[in-house]
Amino acid sequence: SQRVFSGVQPTGNLHLGNYLGAIKRFVELQNGFDCIYCVVDLHAITVWQDPVELKRSIREVAAAFLAAGVDGSKHIVFNQSQVPQHAELAWVLNCVARLGWLNRMTQFKEKAGKDRENASVGLYAYPNLMAADILVYRATHVPVGEDQKQHLELARDIAQKFNNDFAASIAANGLAEKFFPQPEPLIAGPATRVMSLRDGAKKMSKSDPSDASRINLTDDADQIAAKIRKAKTDPLPLPESVEELKARPEADNLVGIYAALSDGDAASVLNAFGGAQFSAFKQALVDLTVSKLGPINAEMKRLVADPGHIDRVLGDGAARAEAIAAETMTHVKDIVGFVRR
Ligand code: TYM
């Protein structure tokens, strides 16, 4: 069977990159798959989080999923710490993954920065927990932005090594040879890597100190308009062809955003705006962005005002997620050779 899993960290400032690269795709995939969408709070604490702020942020990400159109009754929406099997499987996978594999992870190097000795052990082991998130549901498809590609390749390597290392035991327990399926990354569409509005060479990110670099899902219409009008561009009009666009990172980014929000592609956007001045294109982009994000923003506000409702959705989702995860863990314990209760 085909199962989608993906996660978003509750670390504040959900932005247009998170929406276009991930959450909007989550919504689209609901028609073809059984979907599990997780607020990954265990991942968030790999760097210090203020406890009060973390709690608020967990509910806000859940609200963003629901406001964007994720159906928490047909599919599963929950927060990671409510399902203990994530951490449990992560430990087993810590013992499968190799130091050399983790040493290659570019995101750890970026996040740890120069003071690597002072990074948490959790930040280093983070990709193993991410592999556990996916594999504990034996998910087959994982929609993410481009920046998660390396982590997904690692998850595939871990799945394969587990299946190989324990091949005899998997067979002895009467389980399918490919106990863990190879999770397939779904990284597609015009906005797999949304860039900063201030610098076409940097990705749009929660941690950029400049708030003008990103459009937050909580921004109102005036903030969205101001940020898009101020977005960095080159002085030329919009190009006529996608080839020319590729050489102009800031233009490419804004066209990609327009394409994703309008469910088109770069070619269809250039068809409409090729040769236009940026002032005109930016106004159209403001209107489109406000019309798409406005309703999501309003619904998020409505939802976070009722944390009791969100907590019920999360609790109900966690119970259903745990039923799946517990079955996998039972098998994993048999495969590894633990004595079960
Ligand atoms: P996170 O919380 O940093 O980001 C959530 C999702 O948003 C995507 N994204 C972007 N897409 C396009 N352009 C951007 N500028 C941009 N910035 C972020 C991310 O690729 C991601 O899909 N490690 C993950 C969370 C995670 C996870 C998982 C994902 C934990 N376990 C299992 C998939 C499966 C992360 O930190 O995402």
Coordinates of C-alpha atoms and ligand atoms in Angstrom, one line a residue:
S1 CA 0.0 0.0 0.0
Q2 CA 1.0 3.6 -0.6
R3 CA 1.5 5.8 2.4
V4 CA 2.7 9.4 2.6
F5 CA 4.5 10.7 5.7
S6 CA 6.0 14.2 6.2
G7 CA 6.8 16.5 9.1
V8 CA 7.3 20.2 9.8
Q9 CA 9.2 21.6 12.8
P10 CA 7.4 23.8 15.3
T11 CA 10.2 26.4 15.5
G12 CA 8.2 29.6 14.7
N13 CA 7.8 31.6 11.6
L14 CA 6.2 29.2 9.2
H15 CA 6.8 30.8 5.8
L16 CA 5.9 30.7 2.1
G17 CA 8.7 28.2 1.5
N18 CA 7.2 25.7 4.0
Y19 CA 3.8 26.3 2.4
L20 CA 4.8 25.9 -1.2
G21 CA 7.5 23.3 -0.7
A22 CA 5.6 21.1 1.7
I23 CA 2.1 22.0 3.2
K24 CA 0.4 22.8 -0.1
R25 CA 1.7 19.5 -1.5
F26 CA 0.4 17.7 1.6
V27 CA -3.1 18.9 0.8
E28 CA -2.8 17.8 -2.9
L29 CA -1.6 14.3 -2.0
Q30 CA -4.6 13.5 0.2
N31 CA -6.6 12.4 -2.9
G32 CA -4.2 9.6 -3.9
F33 CA -2.7 8.4 -0.6
D34 CA -3.2 7.7 3.1
C35 CA -1.4 10.6 4.6
I36 CA 0.3 11.1 7.9
Y37 CA 1.4 14.6 8.7
C38 CA 3.4 15.3 11.8
V39 CA 4.4 18.3 13.9
V40 CA 8.0 17.2 14.7
D41 CA 8.4 18.6 18.2
L42 CA 11.2 16.0 19.1
H43 CA 13.2 17.5 16.2
A44 CA 12.6 21.0 17.4
I45 CA 14.4 20.5 20.7
T46 CA 17.7 19.6 19.0
V47 CA 18.3 23.4 19.4
W48 CA 17.0 25.2 22.6
Q49 CA 13.3 26.1 22.5
D50 CA 11.5 28.2 25.0
P51 CA 8.9 25.7 26.5
V52 CA 6.0 28.2 26.4
E53 CA 6.8 29.2 22.9
L54 CA 7.3 25.6 21.8
K55 CA 3.8 24.6 22.9
R56 CA 2.3 27.6 21.1
S57 CA 4.3 26.8 18.0
I58 CA 3.2 23.1 18.0
R59 CA -0.5 24.2 17.9
E60 CA 0.3 26.8 15.3
V61 CA 1.8 24.3 12.9
A62 CA -1.1 22.0 13.4
A63 CA -3.4 24.9 12.7
A64 CA -1.5 25.7 9.5
F65 CA -2.0 22.1 8.3
L66 CA -5.7 22.2 8.9
A67 CA -6.2 25.8 7.6
A68 CA -4.4 24.9 4.4
G69 CA -6.8 22.0 3.8
V70 CA -5.4 18.9 5.5
D71 CA -8.2 16.7 6.6
G72 CA -7.4 15.5 10.1
S73 CA -10.3 13.1 10.2
K74 CA -9.6 11.3 6.9
H75 CA -5.9 11.5 7.3
I76 CA -3.6 11.7 10.4
V77 CA -2.4 15.0 12.0
F78 CA -0.4 14.7 15.2
N79 CA 2.6 15.8 17.1
Q80 CA 5.6 13.5 17.3
S81 CA 6.2 13.4 21.1
Q82 CA 2.7 11.8 21.6
V83 CA 3.8 8.7 19.8
P84 CA 6.7 7.1 21.7
Q85 CA 7.7 4.7 18.9
H86 CA 9.5 7.5 17.0
A87 CA 12.1 7.8 19.7
E88 CA 12.1 4.1 20.2
L89 CA 12.8 3.2 16.6
A90 CA 15.3 6.1 16.3
W91 CA 17.5 4.4 18.9
V92 CA 17.6 1.2 16.9
L93 CA 18.4 3.2 13.8
N94 CA 21.2 5.0 15.7
C95 CA 22.7 1.6 15.9
V96 CA 22.3 0.9 12.2
A97 CA 23.4 4.2 10.7
R98 CA 27.2 4.8 10.5
L99 CA 29.1 7.8 11.8
G100 CA 30.6 8.3 8.3
W101 CA 27.1 8.7 6.9
L102 CA 26.1 11.3 9.4
N103 CA 29.4 13.2 9.0
R104 CA 28.4 13.9 5.5
M105 CA 25.1 15.7 6.4
T106 CA 25.4 19.3 5.2
Q107 CA 22.5 20.6 7.3
F108 CA 24.2 19.5 10.5
K109 CA 27.3 21.4 9.4
E110 CA 25.3 24.5 8.6
K111 CA 23.2 24.4 11.8
A112 CA 26.1 23.5 14.1
G113 CA 28.2 26.3 12.6
K114 CA 31.8 27.0 13.8
D115 CA 31.1 25.9 17.4
R116 CA 30.5 22.3 16.6
E117 CA 31.7 20.9 19.9
N118 CA 28.8 22.8 21.5
A119 CA 26.1 21.4 19.3
S120 CA 23.6 19.0 20.9
V121 CA 24.1 15.2 20.3
G122 CA 20.4 15.3 19.2
L123 CA 21.2 17.8 16.4
Y124 CA 23.8 15.3 15.1
A125 CA 21.5 12.3 15.3
Y126 CA 18.6 14.2 13.9
P127 CA 18.6 12.5 10.5
N128 CA 18.2 9.1 12.2
L129 CA 15.1 10.3 14.0
M130 CA 13.8 11.6 10.7
A131 CA 14.4 8.1 9.2
A132 CA 12.5 6.6 12.1
D133 CA 9.6 9.0 11.6
I134 CA 9.2 7.7 8.1
L135 CA 10.1 4.0 8.6
V136 CA 7.9 3.5 11.7
Y137 CA 4.9 3.9 9.4
R138 CA 6.7 2.1 6.6
A139 CA 5.8 5.1 4.4
T140 CA 6.4 4.9 0.7
H141 CA 6.3 8.6 -0.3
V142 CA 7.7 11.7 1.4
P143 CA 6.8 15.2 0.2
V144 CA 9.5 17.7 1.1
G145 CA 11.4 20.7 -0.1
E146 CA 14.7 20.3 -1.9
D147 CA 16.7 21.0 1.3
Q148 CA 15.6 17.6 2.8
K149 CA 16.8 15.6 -0.1
Q150 CA 20.1 14.5 1.6
H151 CA 18.2 13.4 4.7
L152 CA 15.8 11.3 2.6
E153 CA 18.7 9.6 0.9
L154 CA 20.1 8.7 4.3
A155 CA 16.7 7.3 5.3
R156 CA 16.8 5.1 2.2
D157 CA 20.3 3.9 3.1
I158 CA 19.3 3.1 6.7
A159 CA 16.2 1.2 5.5
Q160 CA 18.3 -0.9 3.2
K161 CA 21.1 -1.6 5.7
F162 CA 18.5 -2.7 8.3
N163 CA 16.9 -5.0 5.8
N164 CA 20.3 -6.4 4.9
D165 CA 21.8 -6.7 8.4
F166 CA 18.7 -8.5 9.6
A167 CA 17.7 -10.4 6.5
A168 CA 17.9 -13.8 8.1
S169 CA 15.9 -12.7 11.1
I170 CA 13.3 -11.0 8.9
A171 CA 12.8 -14.2 7.1
A172 CA 12.8 -16.3 10.3
N173 CA 10.0 -14.1 11.6
G174 CA 8.0 -14.7 8.4
L175 CA 8.1 -11.1 7.3
A176 CA 8.6 -9.6 3.9
E177 CA 12.2 -9.4 2.7
K178 CA 11.9 -5.6 2.2
F179 CA 10.6 -5.1 5.7
F180 CA 11.3 -1.3 5.4
P181 CA 10.2 0.0 2.0
Q182 CA 12.5 2.5 0.3
P183 CA 10.8 5.8 0.9
E184 CA 10.5 7.8 -2.2
P185 CA 11.1 11.6 -2.0
L186 CA 8.4 13.7 -3.7
I187 CA 10.3 16.9 -4.5
A188 CA 8.5 18.4 -7.5
G189 CA 6.8 21.5 -8.8
P190 CA 7.9 25.1 -9.3
A191 CA 8.7 25.9 -5.7
T192 CA 10.9 23.1 -4.2
R193 CA 13.4 25.7 -3.1
V194 CA 11.9 29.1 -2.4
M195 CA 14.6 31.7 -2.0
S196 CA 15.0 34.7 0.3
L197 CA 13.3 37.9 -0.9
R198 CA 16.4 39.8 0.0
D199 CA 19.0 37.5 -1.6
G200 CA 18.4 35.2 -4.5
A201 CA 21.3 33.0 -3.4
K202 CA 19.9 32.1 0.1
K203 CA 16.9 29.9 0.7
M204 CA 13.9 31.4 2.5
S205 CA 14.3 30.3 6.1
K206 CA 12.7 30.5 9.5
S207 CA 16.0 31.6 11.1
D208 CA 17.0 34.4 8.7
P209 CA 17.4 37.4 11.0
S210 CA 15.7 39.7 8.4
D211 CA 11.9 39.3 8.6
A212 CA 11.7 41.0 5.2
S213 CA 13.5 38.0 3.7
R214 CA 10.4 35.8 4.1
I215 CA 6.6 35.9 3.9
N216 CA 5.3 34.4 7.1
L217 CA 2.0 32.5 7.0
T218 CA 0.9 34.9 9.9
D219 CA 1.7 38.0 7.8
D220 CA -1.3 40.2 7.0
A221 CA -2.1 41.7 3.6
D222 CA -0.1 44.9 4.2
Q223 CA 3.0 43.0 5.4
I224 CA 2.8 40.7 2.4
A225 CA 2.5 43.7 0.0
A226 CA 5.4 45.6 1.6
K227 CA 7.7 42.6 1.5
I228 CA 6.9 41.8 -2.2
R229 CA 7.3 45.4 -3.3
K230 CA 10.7 45.6 -1.5
A231 CA 11.8 42.2 -2.8
K232 CA 15.2 42.4 -4.5
T233 CA 15.1 42.2 -8.4
D234 CA 17.4 43.1 -11.2
P235 CA 16.6 46.2 -13.3
L236 CA 15.5 44.4 -16.5
P237 CA 11.9 43.6 -17.5
L238 CA 10.7 40.0 -17.0
P239 CA 12.3 37.7 -19.6
E240 CA 10.3 36.0 -22.4
S241 CA 11.8 32.5 -22.0
V242 CA 12.5 30.0 -19.2
E243 CA 16.2 29.8 -20.3
E244 CA 16.7 33.5 -19.8
L245 CA 15.0 33.3 -16.4
K246 CA 17.4 30.7 -15.1
A247 CA 20.3 33.2 -15.2
R248 CA 18.3 35.7 -13.1
P249 CA 17.9 34.2 -9.6
E250 CA 15.7 36.9 -8.0
A251 CA 13.3 36.9 -11.1
D252 CA 13.4 33.1 -11.2
N253 CA 12.3 33.0 -7.5
L254 CA 9.4 35.4 -7.9
V255 CA 8.2 33.7 -11.0
G256 CA 8.4 30.3 -9.3
I257 CA 6.3 31.6 -6.4
Y258 CA 3.7 33.0 -8.8
A259 CA 3.7 29.7 -10.7
A260 CA 3.2 27.6 -7.5
L261 CA 0.5 29.8 -6.1
S262 CA -1.4 29.8 -9.4
D263 CA -0.9 26.0 -10.0
G264 CA 1.0 26.8 -13.2
D265 CA 4.6 26.6 -14.2
A266 CA 7.3 29.2 -15.1
A267 CA 6.4 29.0 -18.8
S268 CA 2.8 29.9 -18.2
V269 CA 3.8 32.8 -16.0
L270 CA 6.2 34.2 -18.6
N271 CA 3.5 33.8 -21.2
A272 CA 1.4 36.2 -19.2
F273 CA 4.2 38.5 -17.9
G274 CA 7.2 38.2 -20.2
G275 CA 8.4 41.7 -21.2
A276 CA 6.5 43.3 -18.3
Q277 CA 8.1 45.6 -15.8
F278 CA 8.7 44.2 -12.3
S279 CA 6.4 46.9 -10.8
A280 CA 3.4 45.4 -12.7
F281 CA 4.4 41.8 -12.0
K282 CA 4.9 42.5 -8.3
Q283 CA 1.5 44.0 -8.0
A284 CA 0.0 40.9 -9.6
L285 CA 2.1 38.7 -7.3
V286 CA 0.9 40.7 -4.2
D287 CA -2.8 40.2 -5.3
L288 CA -2.3 36.5 -5.9
T289 CA -0.4 35.9 -2.7
V290 CA -2.9 37.8 -0.6
S291 CA -5.8 36.0 -2.2
K292 CA -4.2 32.6 -1.5
L293 CA -2.7 33.2 1.9
G294 CA -5.4 35.5 3.3
P295 CA -8.0 32.7 3.9
I296 CA -5.3 30.4 5.4
N297 CA -4.1 33.2 7.7
A298 CA -7.7 33.9 8.8
E299 CA -8.5 30.2 9.4
M300 CA -5.2 29.7 11.4
K301 CA -6.2 32.6 13.7
R302 CA -9.6 31.1 14.2
L303 CA -8.1 27.7 15.0
V304 CA -5.4 28.8 17.4
A305 CA -8.0 30.7 19.4
D306 CA -9.4 27.3 20.3
P307 CA -6.5 25.2 21.5
G308 CA -8.9 22.7 22.9
H309 CA -10.0 21.8 19.4
I310 CA -6.5 21.5 18.1
D311 CA -5.4 19.4 21.0
R312 CA -8.3 17.0 20.3
V313 CA -7.3 16.7 16.6
L314 CA -3.7 16.0 17.7
G315 CA -4.7 13.5 20.3
D316 CA -7.0 11.6 18.0
G317 CA -4.3 11.6 15.3
A318 CA -1.7 10.4 17.8
A319 CA -3.9 7.4 18.8
R320 CA -4.3 6.4 15.2
A321 CA -0.7 6.9 14.4
E322 CA 0.4 4.9 17.4
A323 CA -1.7 1.9 16.3
I324 CA 0.4 1.7 13.1
A325 CA 3.7 2.6 14.8
A326 CA 3.3 0.0 17.5
E327 CA 2.8 -2.8 15.0
T328 CA 6.0 -1.9 13.3
M329 CA 7.9 -1.7 16.6
T330 CA 6.6 -5.1 17.6
H331 CA 8.1 -6.5 14.4
V332 CA 11.3 -4.6 14.9
K333 CA 11.8 -6.0 18.4
D334 CA 11.3 -9.5 17.1
I335 CA 13.7 -8.9 14.2
V336 CA 16.4 -7.4 16.4
G337 CA 16.1 -10.2 18.9
F338 CA 14.6 -8.4 22.0
V339 CA 12.5 -10.4 24.4
R340 CA 9.1 -8.8 24.4
R341 CA 6.6 -8.5 27.2
Ligands
TYM1 P1 11.4 22.1 8.2 O1 10.5 22.2 9.4 O2 12.7 22.8 8.2 O3 10.6 22.5 6.9 C1 9.3 21.9 6.6 C2 9.2 21.6 5.2 O4 9.3 22.8 4.4 C3 10.3 22.7 3.4 N1 11.0 23.9 3.2 C4 11.1 24.6 2.0 N2 10.6 24.2 0.8 C5 10.8 25.1 -0.2 N3 11.5 26.3 -0.1 C6 12.0 26.6 1.1 N4 12.7 27.8 1.3 C7 11.8 25.7 2.2 N5 12.2 25.8 3.5 C8 11.6 24.7 4.1 C9 11.2 21.6 3.9 O5 11.9 21.0 2.9 C10 10.2 20.7 4.6 O6 9.6 19.8 3.7 N6 13.7 17.7 8.9 C11 12.5 18.3 8.4 C12 11.2 17.8 9.2 C13 11.1 16.4 9.3 C14 10.6 15.5 8.2 C15 10.6 14.2 8.8 C16 10.2 15.7 6.9 C17 11.3 15.6 10.4 N7 11.0 14.3 10.1 C18 10.2 13.1 8.1 C19 9.8 14.6 6.2 C20 9.8 13.3 6.8 C21 12.6 19.8 8.6 O7 13.4 20.3 9.4 O8 11.7 20.5 7.9

